[in-house]
Amino acid sequence: MGMIETKLFGKYSYDVKVNDISLAQNISLKPLEFPHTFARHGNKQFAKGKVNVVERLANKLMRGGTGEKVGGRVIRTHGRLQGKKLKVLKVIQTAFAGIEKKTGKNPLQLLVDALENSAPSEDITRVRFGGVSYQVAVDISAQRRLDLALRNVALAAIMSAFNSKTTLAEALANEIMLAGANDQASYAIKRKNEMERISRSAR
């Protein structure tokens, strides 16, 4: 009798290809039916690399605001998402169902593609010489590349659903599909391009 394959939410295969070599070591695709490890890796340096990538996306969605403005108003979620892990995982499950219905593809593969496409490779930092600060372009580590990609995908969903008839699940599904297709309409892709453009000008 063969081994039973563990599938995400009991539906989606973990047979996913990561094309970016540097991100492959950090995108955890540890087979879990329900990606919730109850902060088992909390407060351990670099342990987040062992956390399933879907759970990491859920963690990024659980935030009190975005620091961004829509229509002149700073976005605040007023605790609707903070600490509500099961609620956020249900949002992701609904978003994945929508992606599968629209594209016919494995939504986990599309999420990985979206993260690969929206992960910036350069950023800027400030250095100080003789009392004068300069902006200098720097390469980004693979772990930070993934952090930024997850953050921007989550921010895009929260901003799209803010004061809108669009649900968070619909906004998340739309952003994953756009970023997965490397579409310039994606917020995460725009942020990546902006960061790399600023970095090029600081060389």
Coordinates of N, CA and C in Angstrom, one line a residue, residues 95-96 98-99 110-115 118 149 152-161 167-190:
A95 N -9.0 32.1 -1.2 CA -8.3 32.7 -2.3 C -7.7 31.7 -3.2
F96 N -7.2 30.6 -2.6 CA -6.6 29.5 -3.4 C -7.7 28.8 -4.2
G98 N -10.4 30.2 -5.4 CA -10.7 31.2 -6.5 C -9.7 31.1 -7.6
I99 N -8.4 31.0 -7.2 CA -7.3 30.9 -8.2 C -7.4 29.6 -9.0
L110 N 1.4 28.9 -8.2 CA 1.3 30.3 -8.6 C 1.8 31.2 -7.5
L111 N 1.6 30.9 -6.3 CA 2.1 31.7 -5.1 C 3.6 31.7 -5.2
V112 N 4.3 30.5 -5.4 CA 5.7 30.5 -5.5 C 6.2 31.3 -6.7
D113 N 5.5 31.2 -7.8 CA 5.9 32.1 -9.0 C 5.8 33.5 -8.7
A114 N 4.7 33.9 -8.0 CA 4.5 35.3 -7.6 C 5.6 35.8 -6.7
L115 N 6.1 35.0 -5.7 CA 7.1 35.4 -4.8 C 8.5 35.5 -5.6
S118 N 8.3 38.8 -7.6 CA 8.2 40.0 -6.9 C 9.3 40.2 -5.9
A149 N 9.0 40.1 -0.6 CA 8.0 39.6 -1.6 C 6.7 39.2 -0.8
N152 N 4.9 42.4 0.4 CA 4.3 43.2 -0.6 C 3.0 42.6 -1.2
V153 N 3.0 41.2 -1.3 CA 1.8 40.5 -1.7 C 0.7 40.7 -0.7
A154 N 1.1 40.6 0.6 CA 0.1 40.8 1.7 C -0.5 42.2 1.7
L155 N 0.4 43.2 1.6 CA 0.0 44.6 1.5 C -0.9 44.9 0.4
A156 N -0.6 44.4 -0.8 CA -1.5 44.6 -2.0 C -2.9 44.1 -1.7
A157 N -3.0 42.9 -1.1 CA -4.3 42.4 -0.8 C -5.1 43.3 0.2
I158 N -4.4 43.7 1.3 CA -5.0 44.5 2.3 C -5.5 45.8 1.8
M159 N -4.6 46.5 0.9 CA -5.0 47.8 0.3 C -6.1 47.7 -0.6
S160 N -6.1 46.6 -1.4 CA -7.2 46.4 -2.4 C -8.6 46.2 -1.8
A161 N -8.5 45.5 -0.6 CA -9.8 45.2 0.1 C -10.3 46.3 1.0
T167 N -13.5 41.5 -1.4 CA -13.1 40.8 -0.2 C -11.6 40.6 -0.1
L168 N -11.1 40.4 1.1 CA -9.7 40.1 1.2 C -9.2 38.9 0.4
A169 N -10.0 37.9 0.4 CA -9.7 36.6 -0.3 C -9.6 36.9 -1.8
E170 N -10.6 37.7 -2.3 CA -10.6 38.1 -3.8 C -9.4 38.9 -4.1
A171 N -9.1 39.9 -3.2 CA -7.9 40.8 -3.5 C -6.6 40.0 -3.4
L172 N -6.5 39.0 -2.5 CA -5.3 38.2 -2.4 C -5.1 37.3 -3.6
A173 N -6.2 36.7 -4.1 CA -6.2 35.8 -5.2 C -5.8 36.6 -6.5
N174 N -6.3 37.8 -6.6 CA -6.0 38.7 -7.8 C -4.5 39.1 -7.8
E175 N -4.0 39.4 -6.6 CA -2.6 39.8 -6.5 C -1.7 38.6 -6.8
I176 N -2.0 37.5 -6.3 CA -1.2 36.3 -6.6 C -1.2 36.0 -8.1
M177 N -2.3 36.1 -8.7 CA -2.4 35.8 -10.2 C -1.6 36.8 -11.0
L178 N -1.7 38.1 -10.6 CA -1.0 39.1 -11.3 C 0.5 39.0 -11.2
A179 N 0.9 38.8 -9.9 CA 2.4 38.7 -9.7 C 2.9 37.4 -10.2
G180 N 2.1 36.3 -10.2 CA 2.5 35.0 -10.8 C 2.7 35.1 -12.3
A181 N 2.0 36.0 -12.9 CA 2.1 36.2 -14.4 C 3.1 37.3 -14.7
N182 N 3.8 37.9 -13.7 CA 4.7 39.0 -13.8 C 4.0 40.2 -14.5
D183 N 2.8 40.4 -14.1 CA 2.0 41.5 -14.7 C 2.4 42.8 -14.0
Q184 N 2.6 43.9 -14.8 CA 3.0 45.2 -14.2 C 1.9 45.8 -13.4
A185 N 0.7 45.3 -13.5 CA -0.4 45.8 -12.7 C -0.4 45.4 -11.3
S186 N 0.5 44.4 -11.0 CA 0.7 43.9 -9.6 C 1.4 44.9 -8.7
Y187 N 0.9 45.2 -7.5 CA 1.5 46.1 -6.6 C 2.9 45.6 -6.2
A188 N 3.0 44.3 -6.0 CA 4.3 43.7 -5.5 C 5.4 43.8 -6.6
I189 N 5.0 43.7 -7.9 CA 5.9 43.8 -9.0 C 6.3 45.3 -9.1
K190 N 5.4 46.2 -9.0 CA 5.7 47.6 -9.0 C 6.7 48.0 -7.9

